[in-house]
Coordinates of C-alpha atoms and ligand atoms in Angstrom, one line a residue:
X6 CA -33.1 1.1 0.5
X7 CA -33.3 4.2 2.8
X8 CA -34.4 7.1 1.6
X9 CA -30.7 8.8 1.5
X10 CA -29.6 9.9 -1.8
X11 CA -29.9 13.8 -2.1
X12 CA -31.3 15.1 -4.9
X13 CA -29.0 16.4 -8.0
X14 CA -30.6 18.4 -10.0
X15 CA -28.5 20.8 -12.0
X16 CA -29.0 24.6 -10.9
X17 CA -26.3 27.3 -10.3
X18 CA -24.4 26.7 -7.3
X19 CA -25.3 29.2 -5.0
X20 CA -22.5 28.7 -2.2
X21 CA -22.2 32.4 -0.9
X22 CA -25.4 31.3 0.1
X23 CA -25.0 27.7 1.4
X24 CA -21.3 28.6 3.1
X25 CA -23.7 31.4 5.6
X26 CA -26.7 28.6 5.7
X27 CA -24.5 26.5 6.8
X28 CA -22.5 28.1 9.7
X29 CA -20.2 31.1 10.5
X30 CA -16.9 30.2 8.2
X31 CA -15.7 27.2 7.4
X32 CA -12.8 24.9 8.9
X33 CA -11.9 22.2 6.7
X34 CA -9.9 19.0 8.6
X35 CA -8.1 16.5 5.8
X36 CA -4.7 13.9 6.3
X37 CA -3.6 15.6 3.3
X38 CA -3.0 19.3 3.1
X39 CA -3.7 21.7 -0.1
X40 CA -0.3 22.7 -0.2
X41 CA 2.7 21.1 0.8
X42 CA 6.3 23.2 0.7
X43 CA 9.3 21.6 0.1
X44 CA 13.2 22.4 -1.1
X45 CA 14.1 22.8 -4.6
X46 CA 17.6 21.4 -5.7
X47 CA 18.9 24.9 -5.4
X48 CA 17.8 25.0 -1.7
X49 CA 15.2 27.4 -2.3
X50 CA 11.6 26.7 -1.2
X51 CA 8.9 25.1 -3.7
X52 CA 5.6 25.1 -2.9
X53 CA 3.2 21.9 -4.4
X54 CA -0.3 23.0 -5.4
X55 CA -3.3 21.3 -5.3
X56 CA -3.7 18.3 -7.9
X57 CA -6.9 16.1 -7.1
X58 CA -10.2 17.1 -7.6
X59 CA -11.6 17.6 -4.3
X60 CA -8.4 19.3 -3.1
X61 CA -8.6 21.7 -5.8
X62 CA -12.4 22.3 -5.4
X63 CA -12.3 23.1 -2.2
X64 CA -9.3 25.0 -2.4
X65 CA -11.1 27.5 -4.5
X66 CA -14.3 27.5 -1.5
X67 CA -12.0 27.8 0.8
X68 CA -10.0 31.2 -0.5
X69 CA -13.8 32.5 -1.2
X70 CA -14.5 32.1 2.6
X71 CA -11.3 32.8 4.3
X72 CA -11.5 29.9 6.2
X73 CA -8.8 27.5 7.7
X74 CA -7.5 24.3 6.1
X75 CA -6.3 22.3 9.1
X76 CA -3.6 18.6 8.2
X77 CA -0.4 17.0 8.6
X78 CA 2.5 19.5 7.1
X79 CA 4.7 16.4 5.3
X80 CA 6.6 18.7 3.6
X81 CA 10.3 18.9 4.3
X82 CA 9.8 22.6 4.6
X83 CA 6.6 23.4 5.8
X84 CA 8.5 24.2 9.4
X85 CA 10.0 26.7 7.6
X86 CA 7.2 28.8 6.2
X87 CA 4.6 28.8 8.7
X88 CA 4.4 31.3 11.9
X89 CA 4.1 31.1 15.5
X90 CA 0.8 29.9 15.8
X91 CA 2.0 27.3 12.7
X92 CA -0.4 28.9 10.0
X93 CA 0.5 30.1 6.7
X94 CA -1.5 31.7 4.3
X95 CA -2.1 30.3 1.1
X96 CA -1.9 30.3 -1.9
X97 CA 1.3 32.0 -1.9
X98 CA -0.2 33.9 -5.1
X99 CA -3.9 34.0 -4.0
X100 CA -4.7 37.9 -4.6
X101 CA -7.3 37.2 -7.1
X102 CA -9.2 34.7 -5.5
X103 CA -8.1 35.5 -2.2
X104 CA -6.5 33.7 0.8
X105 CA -7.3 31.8 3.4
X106 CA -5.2 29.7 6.7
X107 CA -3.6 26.6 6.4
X108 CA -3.0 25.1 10.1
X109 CA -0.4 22.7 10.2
X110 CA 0.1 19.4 12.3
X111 CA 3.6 17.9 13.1
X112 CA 3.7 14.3 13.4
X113 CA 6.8 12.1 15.0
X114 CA 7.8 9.3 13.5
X115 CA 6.2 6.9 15.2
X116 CA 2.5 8.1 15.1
X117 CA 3.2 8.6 10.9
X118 CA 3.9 4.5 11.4
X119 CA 1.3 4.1 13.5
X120 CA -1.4 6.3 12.5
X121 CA -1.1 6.6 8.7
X122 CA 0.9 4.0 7.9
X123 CA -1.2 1.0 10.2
X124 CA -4.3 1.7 11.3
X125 CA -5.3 4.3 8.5
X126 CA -3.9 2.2 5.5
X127 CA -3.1 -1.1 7.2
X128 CA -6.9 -1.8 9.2
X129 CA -9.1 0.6 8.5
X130 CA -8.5 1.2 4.1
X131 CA -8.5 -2.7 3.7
X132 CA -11.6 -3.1 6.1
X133 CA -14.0 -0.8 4.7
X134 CA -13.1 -2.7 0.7
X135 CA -13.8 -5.5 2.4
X136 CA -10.4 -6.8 2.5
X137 CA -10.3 -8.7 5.4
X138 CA -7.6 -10.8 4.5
X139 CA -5.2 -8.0 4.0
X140 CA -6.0 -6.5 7.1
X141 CA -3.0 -6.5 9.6
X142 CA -2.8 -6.9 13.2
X143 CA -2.6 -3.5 15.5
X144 CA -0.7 -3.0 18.3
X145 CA 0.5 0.4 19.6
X146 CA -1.1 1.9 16.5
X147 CA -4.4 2.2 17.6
X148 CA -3.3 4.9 20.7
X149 CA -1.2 6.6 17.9
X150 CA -4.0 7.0 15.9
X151 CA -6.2 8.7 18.7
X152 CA -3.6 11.0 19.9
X153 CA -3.5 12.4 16.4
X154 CA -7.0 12.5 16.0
X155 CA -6.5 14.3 19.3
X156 CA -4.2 16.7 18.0
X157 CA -6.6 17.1 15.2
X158 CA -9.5 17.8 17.3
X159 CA -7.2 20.4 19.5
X160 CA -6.5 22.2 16.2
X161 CA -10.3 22.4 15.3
X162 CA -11.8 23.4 18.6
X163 CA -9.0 26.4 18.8
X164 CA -10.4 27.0 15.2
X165 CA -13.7 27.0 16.1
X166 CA -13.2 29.4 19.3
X167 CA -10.9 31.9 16.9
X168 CA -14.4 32.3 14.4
X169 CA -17.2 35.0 14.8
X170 CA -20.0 32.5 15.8
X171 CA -20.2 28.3 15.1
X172 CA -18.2 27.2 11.6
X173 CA -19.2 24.5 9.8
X174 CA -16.5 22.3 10.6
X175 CA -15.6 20.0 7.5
X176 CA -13.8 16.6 8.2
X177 CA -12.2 14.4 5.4
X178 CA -12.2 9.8 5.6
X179 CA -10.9 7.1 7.2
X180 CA -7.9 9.5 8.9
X181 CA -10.1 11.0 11.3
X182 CA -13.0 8.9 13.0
X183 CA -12.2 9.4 16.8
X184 CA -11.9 13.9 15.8
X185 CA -15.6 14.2 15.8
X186 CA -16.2 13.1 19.2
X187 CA -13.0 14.4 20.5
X188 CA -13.8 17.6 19.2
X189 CA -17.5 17.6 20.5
X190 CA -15.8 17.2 23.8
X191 CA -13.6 20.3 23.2
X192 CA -16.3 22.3 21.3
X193 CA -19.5 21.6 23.0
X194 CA -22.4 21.8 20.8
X195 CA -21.9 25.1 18.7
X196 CA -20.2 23.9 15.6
X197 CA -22.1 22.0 13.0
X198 CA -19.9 19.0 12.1
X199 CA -20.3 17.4 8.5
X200 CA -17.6 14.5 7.7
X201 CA -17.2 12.9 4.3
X202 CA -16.1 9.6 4.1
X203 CA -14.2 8.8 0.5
X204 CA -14.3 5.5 0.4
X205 CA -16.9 2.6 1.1
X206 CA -18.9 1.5 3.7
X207 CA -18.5 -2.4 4.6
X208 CA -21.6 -4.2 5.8
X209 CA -22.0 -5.0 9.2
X210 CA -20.6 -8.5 8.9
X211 CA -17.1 -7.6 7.6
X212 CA -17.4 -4.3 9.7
X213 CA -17.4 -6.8 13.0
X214 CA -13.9 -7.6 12.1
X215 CA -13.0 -4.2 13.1
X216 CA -11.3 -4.5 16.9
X217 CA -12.3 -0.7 17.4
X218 CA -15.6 -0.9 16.2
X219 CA -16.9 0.6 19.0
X220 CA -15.1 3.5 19.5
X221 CA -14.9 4.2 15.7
X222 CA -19.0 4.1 15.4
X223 CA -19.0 6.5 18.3
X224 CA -16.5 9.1 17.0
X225 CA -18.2 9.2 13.9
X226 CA -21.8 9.8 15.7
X227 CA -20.3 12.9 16.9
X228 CA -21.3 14.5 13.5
X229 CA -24.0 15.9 13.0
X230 CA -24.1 15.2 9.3
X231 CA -22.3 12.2 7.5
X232 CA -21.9 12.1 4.0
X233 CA -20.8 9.1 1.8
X234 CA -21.1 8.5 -1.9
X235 CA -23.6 6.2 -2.5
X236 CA -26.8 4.8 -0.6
X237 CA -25.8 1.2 0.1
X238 CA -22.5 2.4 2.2
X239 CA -25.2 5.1 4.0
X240 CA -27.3 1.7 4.5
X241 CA -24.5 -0.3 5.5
X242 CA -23.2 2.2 8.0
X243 CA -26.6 2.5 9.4
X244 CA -27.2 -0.9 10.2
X245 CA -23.4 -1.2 11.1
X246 CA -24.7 1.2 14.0
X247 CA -27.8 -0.9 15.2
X248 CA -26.0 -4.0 15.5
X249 CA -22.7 -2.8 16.6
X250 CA -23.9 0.2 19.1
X251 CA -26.1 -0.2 22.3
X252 CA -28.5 2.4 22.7
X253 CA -28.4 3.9 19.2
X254 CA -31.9 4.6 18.1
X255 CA -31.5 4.0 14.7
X256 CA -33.8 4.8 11.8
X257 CA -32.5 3.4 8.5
X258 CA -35.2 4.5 6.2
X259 CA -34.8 8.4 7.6
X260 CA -30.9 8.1 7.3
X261 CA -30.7 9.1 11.4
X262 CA -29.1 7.6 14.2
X263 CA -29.7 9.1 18.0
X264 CA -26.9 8.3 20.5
X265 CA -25.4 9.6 23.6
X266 CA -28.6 12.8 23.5
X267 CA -27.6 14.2 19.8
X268 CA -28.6 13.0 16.1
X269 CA -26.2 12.0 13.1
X270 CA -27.8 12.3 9.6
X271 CA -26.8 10.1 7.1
X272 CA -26.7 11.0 3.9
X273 CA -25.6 10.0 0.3
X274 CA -23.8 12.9 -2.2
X275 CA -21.8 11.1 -4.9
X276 CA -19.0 13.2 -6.2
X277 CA -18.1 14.3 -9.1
X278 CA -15.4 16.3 -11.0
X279 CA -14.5 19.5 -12.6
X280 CA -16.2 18.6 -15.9
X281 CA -15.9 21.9 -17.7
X282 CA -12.5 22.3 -16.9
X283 CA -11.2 18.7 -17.6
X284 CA -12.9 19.2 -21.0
X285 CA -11.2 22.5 -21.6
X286 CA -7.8 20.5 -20.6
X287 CA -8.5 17.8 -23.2
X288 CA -8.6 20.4 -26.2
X289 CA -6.0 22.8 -25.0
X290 CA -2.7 22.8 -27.1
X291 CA -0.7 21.7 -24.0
X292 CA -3.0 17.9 -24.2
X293 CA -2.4 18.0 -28.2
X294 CA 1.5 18.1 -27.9
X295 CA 1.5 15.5 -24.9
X296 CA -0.7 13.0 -27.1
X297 CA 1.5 13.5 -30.2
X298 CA 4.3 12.5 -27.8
X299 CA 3.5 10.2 -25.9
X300 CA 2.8 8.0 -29.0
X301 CA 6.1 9.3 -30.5
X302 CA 8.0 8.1 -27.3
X303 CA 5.9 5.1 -26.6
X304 CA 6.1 3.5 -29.4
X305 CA 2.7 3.6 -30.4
X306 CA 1.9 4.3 -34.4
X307 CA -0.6 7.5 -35.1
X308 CA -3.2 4.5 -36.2
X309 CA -3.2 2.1 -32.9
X310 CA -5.9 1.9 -31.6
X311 CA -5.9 2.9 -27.6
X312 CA -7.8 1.4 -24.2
X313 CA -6.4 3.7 -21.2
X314 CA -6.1 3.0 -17.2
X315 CA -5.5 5.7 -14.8
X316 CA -5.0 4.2 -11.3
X317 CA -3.3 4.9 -8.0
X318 CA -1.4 1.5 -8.0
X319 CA -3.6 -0.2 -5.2
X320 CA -4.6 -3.3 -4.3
X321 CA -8.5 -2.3 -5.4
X322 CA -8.0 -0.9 -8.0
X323 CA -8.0 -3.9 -10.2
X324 CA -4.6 -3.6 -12.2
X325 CA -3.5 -6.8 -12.3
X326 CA -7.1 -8.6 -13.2
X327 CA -7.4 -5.7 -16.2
X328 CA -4.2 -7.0 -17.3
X329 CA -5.4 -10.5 -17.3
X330 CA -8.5 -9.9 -19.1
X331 CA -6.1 -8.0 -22.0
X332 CA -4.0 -10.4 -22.1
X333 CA -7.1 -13.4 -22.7
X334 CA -8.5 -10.8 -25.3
X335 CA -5.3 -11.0 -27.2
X336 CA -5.4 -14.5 -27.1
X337 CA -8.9 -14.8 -27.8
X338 CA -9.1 -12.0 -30.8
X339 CA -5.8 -12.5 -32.8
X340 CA -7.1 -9.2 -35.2
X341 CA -6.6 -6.7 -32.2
X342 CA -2.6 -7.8 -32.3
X343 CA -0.8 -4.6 -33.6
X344 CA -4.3 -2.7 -34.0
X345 CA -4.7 -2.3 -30.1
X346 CA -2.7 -0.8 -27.3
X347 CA -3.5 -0.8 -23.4
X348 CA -1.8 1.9 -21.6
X349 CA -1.6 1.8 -18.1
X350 CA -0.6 5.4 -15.9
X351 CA 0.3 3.3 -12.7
X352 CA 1.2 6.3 -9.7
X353 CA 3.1 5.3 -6.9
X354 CA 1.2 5.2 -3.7
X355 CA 2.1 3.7 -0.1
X356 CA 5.2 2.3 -0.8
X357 CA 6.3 1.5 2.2
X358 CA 3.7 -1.0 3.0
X359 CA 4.3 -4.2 2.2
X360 CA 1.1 -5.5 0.4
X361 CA 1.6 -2.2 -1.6
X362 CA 5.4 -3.0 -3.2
X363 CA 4.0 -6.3 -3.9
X364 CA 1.0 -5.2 -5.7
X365 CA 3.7 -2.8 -7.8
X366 CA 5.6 -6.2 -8.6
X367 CA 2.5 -8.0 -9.5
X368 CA 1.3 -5.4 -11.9
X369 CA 4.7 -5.2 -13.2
X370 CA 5.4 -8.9 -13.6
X371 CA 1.8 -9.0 -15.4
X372 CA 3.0 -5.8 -17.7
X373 CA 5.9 -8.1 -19.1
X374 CA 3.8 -11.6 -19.3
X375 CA 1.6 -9.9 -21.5
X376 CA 4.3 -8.0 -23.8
X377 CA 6.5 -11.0 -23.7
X378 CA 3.7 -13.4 -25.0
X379 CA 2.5 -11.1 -27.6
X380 CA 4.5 -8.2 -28.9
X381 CA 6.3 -8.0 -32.3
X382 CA 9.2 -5.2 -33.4
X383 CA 6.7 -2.7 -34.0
X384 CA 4.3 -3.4 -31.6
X385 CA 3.0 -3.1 -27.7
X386 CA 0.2 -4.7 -26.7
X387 CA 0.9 -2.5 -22.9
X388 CA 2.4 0.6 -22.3
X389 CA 2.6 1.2 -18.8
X390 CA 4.2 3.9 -17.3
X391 CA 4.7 4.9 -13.3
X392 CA 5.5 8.9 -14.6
X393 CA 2.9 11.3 -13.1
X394 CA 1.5 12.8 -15.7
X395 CA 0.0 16.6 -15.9
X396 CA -3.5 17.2 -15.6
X397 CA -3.7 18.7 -19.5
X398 CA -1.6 15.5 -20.7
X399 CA -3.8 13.1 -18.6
X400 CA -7.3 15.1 -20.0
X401 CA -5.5 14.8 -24.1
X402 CA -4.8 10.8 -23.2
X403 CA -8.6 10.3 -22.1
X404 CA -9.8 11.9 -25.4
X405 CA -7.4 10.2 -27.8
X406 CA -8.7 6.7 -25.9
X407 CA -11.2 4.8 -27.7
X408 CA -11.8 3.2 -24.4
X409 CA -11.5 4.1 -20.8
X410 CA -11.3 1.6 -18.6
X411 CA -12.0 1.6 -15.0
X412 CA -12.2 -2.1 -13.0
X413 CA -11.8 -1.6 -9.3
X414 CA -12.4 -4.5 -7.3
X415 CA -14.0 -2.7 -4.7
X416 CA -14.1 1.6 -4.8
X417 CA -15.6 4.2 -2.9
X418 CA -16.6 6.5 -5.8
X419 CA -13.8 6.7 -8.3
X420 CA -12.8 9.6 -10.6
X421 CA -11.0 8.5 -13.2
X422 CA -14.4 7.1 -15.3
X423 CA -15.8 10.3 -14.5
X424 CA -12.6 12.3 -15.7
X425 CA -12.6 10.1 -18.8
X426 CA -16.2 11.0 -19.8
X427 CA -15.9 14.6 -18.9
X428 CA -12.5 14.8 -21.2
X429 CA -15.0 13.7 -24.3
X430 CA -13.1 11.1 -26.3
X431 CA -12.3 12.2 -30.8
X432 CA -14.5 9.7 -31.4
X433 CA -17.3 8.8 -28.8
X434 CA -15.2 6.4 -26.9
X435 CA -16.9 3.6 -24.5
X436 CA -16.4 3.2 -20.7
X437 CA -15.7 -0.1 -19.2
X438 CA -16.7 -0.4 -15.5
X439 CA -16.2 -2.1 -12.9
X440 CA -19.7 -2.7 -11.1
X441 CA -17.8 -2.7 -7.7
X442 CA -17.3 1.5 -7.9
X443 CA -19.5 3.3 -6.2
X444 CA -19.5 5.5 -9.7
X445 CA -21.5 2.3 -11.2
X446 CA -24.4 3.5 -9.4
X447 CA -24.7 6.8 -11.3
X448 CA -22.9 5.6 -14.8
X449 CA -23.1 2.2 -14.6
X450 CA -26.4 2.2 -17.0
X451 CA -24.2 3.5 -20.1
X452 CA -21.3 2.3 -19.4
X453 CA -20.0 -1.6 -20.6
X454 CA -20.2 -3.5 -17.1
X455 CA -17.4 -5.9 -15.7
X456 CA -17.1 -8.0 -12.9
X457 CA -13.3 -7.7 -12.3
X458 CA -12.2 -11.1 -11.4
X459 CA -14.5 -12.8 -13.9
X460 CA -11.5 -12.5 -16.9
X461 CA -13.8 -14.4 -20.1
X462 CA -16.4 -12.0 -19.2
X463 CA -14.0 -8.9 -18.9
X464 CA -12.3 -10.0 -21.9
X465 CA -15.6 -10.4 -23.8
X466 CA -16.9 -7.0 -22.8
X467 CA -13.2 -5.4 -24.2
X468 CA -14.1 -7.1 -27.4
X469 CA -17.7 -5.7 -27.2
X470 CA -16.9 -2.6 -26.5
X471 CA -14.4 -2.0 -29.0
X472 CA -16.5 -3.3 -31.7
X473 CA -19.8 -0.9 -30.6
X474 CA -20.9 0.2 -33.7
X475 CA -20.5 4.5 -34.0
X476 CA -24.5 5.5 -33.2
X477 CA -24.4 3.2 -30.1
X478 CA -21.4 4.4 -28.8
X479 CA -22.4 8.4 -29.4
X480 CA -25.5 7.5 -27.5
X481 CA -24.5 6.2 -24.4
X482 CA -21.4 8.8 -24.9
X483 CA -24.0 11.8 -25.1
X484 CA -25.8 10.3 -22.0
X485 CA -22.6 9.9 -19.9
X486 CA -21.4 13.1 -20.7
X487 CA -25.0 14.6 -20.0
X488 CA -24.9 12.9 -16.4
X489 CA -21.2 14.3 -15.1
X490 CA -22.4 17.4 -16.0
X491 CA -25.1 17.7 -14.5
X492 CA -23.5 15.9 -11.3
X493 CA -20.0 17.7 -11.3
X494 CA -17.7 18.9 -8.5
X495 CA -19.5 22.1 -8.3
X496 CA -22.9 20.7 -7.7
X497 CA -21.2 17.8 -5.1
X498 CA -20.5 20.7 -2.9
X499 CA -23.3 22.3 -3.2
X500 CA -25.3 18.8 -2.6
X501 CA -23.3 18.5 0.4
X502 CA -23.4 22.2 1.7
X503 CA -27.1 21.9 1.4
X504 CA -27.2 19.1 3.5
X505 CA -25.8 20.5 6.2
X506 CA -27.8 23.9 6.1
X507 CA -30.4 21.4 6.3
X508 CA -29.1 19.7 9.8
X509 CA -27.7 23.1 10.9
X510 CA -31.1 24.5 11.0
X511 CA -33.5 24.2 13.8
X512 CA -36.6 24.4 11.3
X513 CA -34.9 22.7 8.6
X514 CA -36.1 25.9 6.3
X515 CA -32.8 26.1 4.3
X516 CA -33.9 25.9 0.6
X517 CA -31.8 22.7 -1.1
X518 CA -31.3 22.5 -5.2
X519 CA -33.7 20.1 -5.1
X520 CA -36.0 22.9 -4.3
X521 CA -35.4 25.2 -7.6
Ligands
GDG177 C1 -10.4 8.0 -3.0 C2 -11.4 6.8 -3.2 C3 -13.0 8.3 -4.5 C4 -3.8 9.5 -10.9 N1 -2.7 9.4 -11.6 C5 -2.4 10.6 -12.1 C6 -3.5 11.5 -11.7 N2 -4.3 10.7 -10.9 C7 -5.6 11.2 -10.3 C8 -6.8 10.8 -11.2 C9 -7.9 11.0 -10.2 C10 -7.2 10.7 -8.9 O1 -5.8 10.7 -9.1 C11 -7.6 9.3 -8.3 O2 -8.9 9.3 -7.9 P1 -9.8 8.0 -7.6 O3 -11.2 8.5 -7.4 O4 -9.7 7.2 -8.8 O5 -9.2 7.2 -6.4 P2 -8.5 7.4 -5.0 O6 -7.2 8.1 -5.0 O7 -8.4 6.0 -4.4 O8 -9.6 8.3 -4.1 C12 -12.2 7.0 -4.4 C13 -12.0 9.5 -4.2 O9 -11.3 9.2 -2.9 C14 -12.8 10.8 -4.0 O10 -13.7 10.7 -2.9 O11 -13.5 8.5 -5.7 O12 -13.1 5.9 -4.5 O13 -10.7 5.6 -3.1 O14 -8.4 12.3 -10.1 O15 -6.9 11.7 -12.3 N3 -3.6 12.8 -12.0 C15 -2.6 13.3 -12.7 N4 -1.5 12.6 -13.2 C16 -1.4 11.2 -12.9 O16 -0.4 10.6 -13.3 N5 -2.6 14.6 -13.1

């Protein structure tokens, strides 16, 4: 295994710091923008904040530095708000913590098809889970997807030019792989480019499937930093670029690739979430009315027990094998009937690709197999439920679980186990996970471990981990806990800023946490 895992130990994140370590200001590239304004029914103009974790954690680095924020504006009025130079400052409300510049990108109709819709969600998303079967066949899509990584790049190098010396220029996933070279082109060598990818890695042989290949492995080696979440996708990316590259000098135990006269560093920072402030969330009063609630309107009596599942309803993330694996532990365990219910928080996503409606009809269909074969007039063995849900009432559900359960078939990181540990179940609850999350690596050892698609074992390590006697349970509960903490969103991005000091300075004398 190369020698690409960056160190976490826990210190005070220093980013004042990192953020000057690691280049003049900061411009941050995503698909998906911080804040997206839209109309209101009364006409007037609403603005959507921030919801995810890395969104909102860099949100908050972002307004400390001033910098600018530069992705697709998909909101039916973010023409409306911007200026000249298609910039708005936000947040609207940001005089505490400050400002800083959103750029915004306007795409036609046809490069959203081709771009987001195809070759981001349609090729490159079911390519890197390793689902080659799912992968669909590219036409014009590919040249849609390079002119916007074009526009992309444009928006960057203009950024770079407008700040007082090189930025660190930040790049976000799959969206963007032909911007770092493009940009290079544009920028020459000033900037210091760092570009997280969010989800995995495949290994060389599935990544061969990939008719860009090429040109994907050579806009991404025009980074001088890349960053996933665990070691094997670093390793797998690595040798992706020795097989698939001629005349990459690649060094897989260094984490380094040379090619076309400049070097990429690899590097592994898994991340993690706002622990502090989920954990506030699960005991404020807001989380204590929703749970009350949500049982009340549910259905579900004060003394159910409950398992919960917070997933983005996609294809990896393992809904409708969870479902079967409930539905054998039912019929396996006839004394969790009526004791036991599985909600499900299913949020729409990508709806208008196919293999996505189906997968909503799949989970659906599997919702009512399971209710139909097993629930009496006062009972539920699955609550699901497609409502978003607010952050407080999603951190109050975590706690009231007595399990959390997490069973990707295949996923980059995954936040949802982490939120569920960080949220600190009543009772020490137990997390069931999937070993095909990259978040296995890290929690895996405490956690109750499930292959997916094997449903006796899943169902087996349900009934195991709902009969875990109290002290076992508060162990591996105190253990969990211990490890988010110490690996939270905070120290993520200061993992990652460090890393990139690191590359961004000649001697390499940039002190990393590691070093306290
Ligand atoms: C990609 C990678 C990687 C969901 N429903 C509600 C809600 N959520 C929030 C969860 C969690 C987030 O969405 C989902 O994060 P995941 O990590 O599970 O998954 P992806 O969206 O696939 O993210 C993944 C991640 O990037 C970061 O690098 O971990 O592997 O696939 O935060 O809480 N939040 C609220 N209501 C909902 O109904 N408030």
């Amino acid at each position: 295994m190369p020698n690409t895992h960056l160190r976490a130990d826990r210190v005070e994140a220093d980013f004042d710091r990192l953020l000057s370590a690691a280049g003049d200001g900061l411009v941050v590239a995503s698909n998906r923008q911080p804040y997206r304004h839209d109309y209101g029914d009364d006409g007037e103009v609403t603005v959507d904040r921030p919801a995810g974790g890395l969104t909102a954690g860099l949100d908050e680095v972002m307004r400390r530095v001033d910098g600018t924020w530069i992705a697709w504006g998909d909101g039916e009025a973010d023409a409306a708000v911007v200026d000249g130079d298609d910039t708005v400052a936000v947040p609207p409300d940001g005089d505490a913590g400050g400002t800083y510049t959103l750029r915004r990108l306007w795409l036609d109709g046809d490069e959203v098809q081709g771009y987001y819709y195809e070759l981001s969600n349609q090729v490159l998303w079911p390519l890197c889970h390793a689902a080659l079967a799912t992968v669909e066949s590219c036409g014009d899509a590919w040249a849609d997807y390079r002119r916007v990584n074009e526009q992309f790049a444009d928006a960057m190098a203009a950024a770079a030019t407008d700040a007082d010396g090189d930025p660190l220029v930040w790049l976000h996933d799959y969206h963007l792989a032909l911007a770092p070279r493009q940009l290079r082109e544009r920028a020459g060598a000033g900037p210091t480019l760092a570009h997280t990818w969010h989800i995995p890695w495949p290994s060389w042989d599935t990544f061969r499937a990939c008719p860009n290949r090429d040109a994907l492995l050579d806009g991404l080696l025009g980074n001088d930093l890349l960053v996933f979440h665990v070691p094997r996708y670093c390793e797998n990316f690595l040798r992706s670029a020795d097989r698939g590259l001629d005349g990459a000098a690649v060094d897989v135990d260094a984490g380094t690739v040379e090619y076309r006269g400049r070097t990429t560093t690899v590097r592994a920072a898994p991340m993690g979430v706002p622990a502090d402030r989920i954990r506030e969330q699960a005991g404020s009063a807001e989380a204590a009315g929703f749970r009350a609630a949500f049982r009340k309107n549910r259905g579900i009596d004060r003394d159910t027990r409950l398992a919960v599942g917070v997933d983005r309803l996609d294809y990896t993330k393992g809904v409708v094998q969870r479902l079967d694996a409930f539905e054998r532990l039912f019929a396996d365990n006839p004394r969790y009937r009526g004791e036991l219910t599985f909600v499900q928080i299913g949020t729409e996503s990508r709806s208008a690709i196919p293999a996505y409606a189906d997968y909503q009809e799949r989970v659906e269909a599997a919702v009512d197999r399971v209710n139909d074969r097993f629930a009496t007039d006062d009972w539920r063995p699955v609550v699901y439920t497609t409502d978003m849900i607010s952050n407080e009432g999603l951190a109050g559900l975590y706690r009231e679980a007595d399990l959390g359960v997490v069973s990707p078939v295949r996923d980059g990181m995954n936040l949802v186990a982490q939120e569920y540990v960080a949220a600190g179940a009543d009772d020490p609850g137990v997390l069931v996970l999937s070993d095909q999350a990259g978040v296995h690596d890290t929690l895996g050892e405490w956690a109750v471990s499930v292959r997916p698609h094997d449903t006796n074992g899943f169902a087996a390590a349900l009934d195991d981990a709902l009969s875990m006697p109290e002290r076992e349970r508060r162990r591996r509960a105190n253990a969990l806990a211990d490890g988010i903490e110490d690996d939270d969103l905070d120290s993520w991005l200061a993992d990652v800023l460090s890393a990139v000091a690191g590359v961004a300075s000649a001697d390499g004398g940039v002190p990393t946490r590691a070093d306290h």
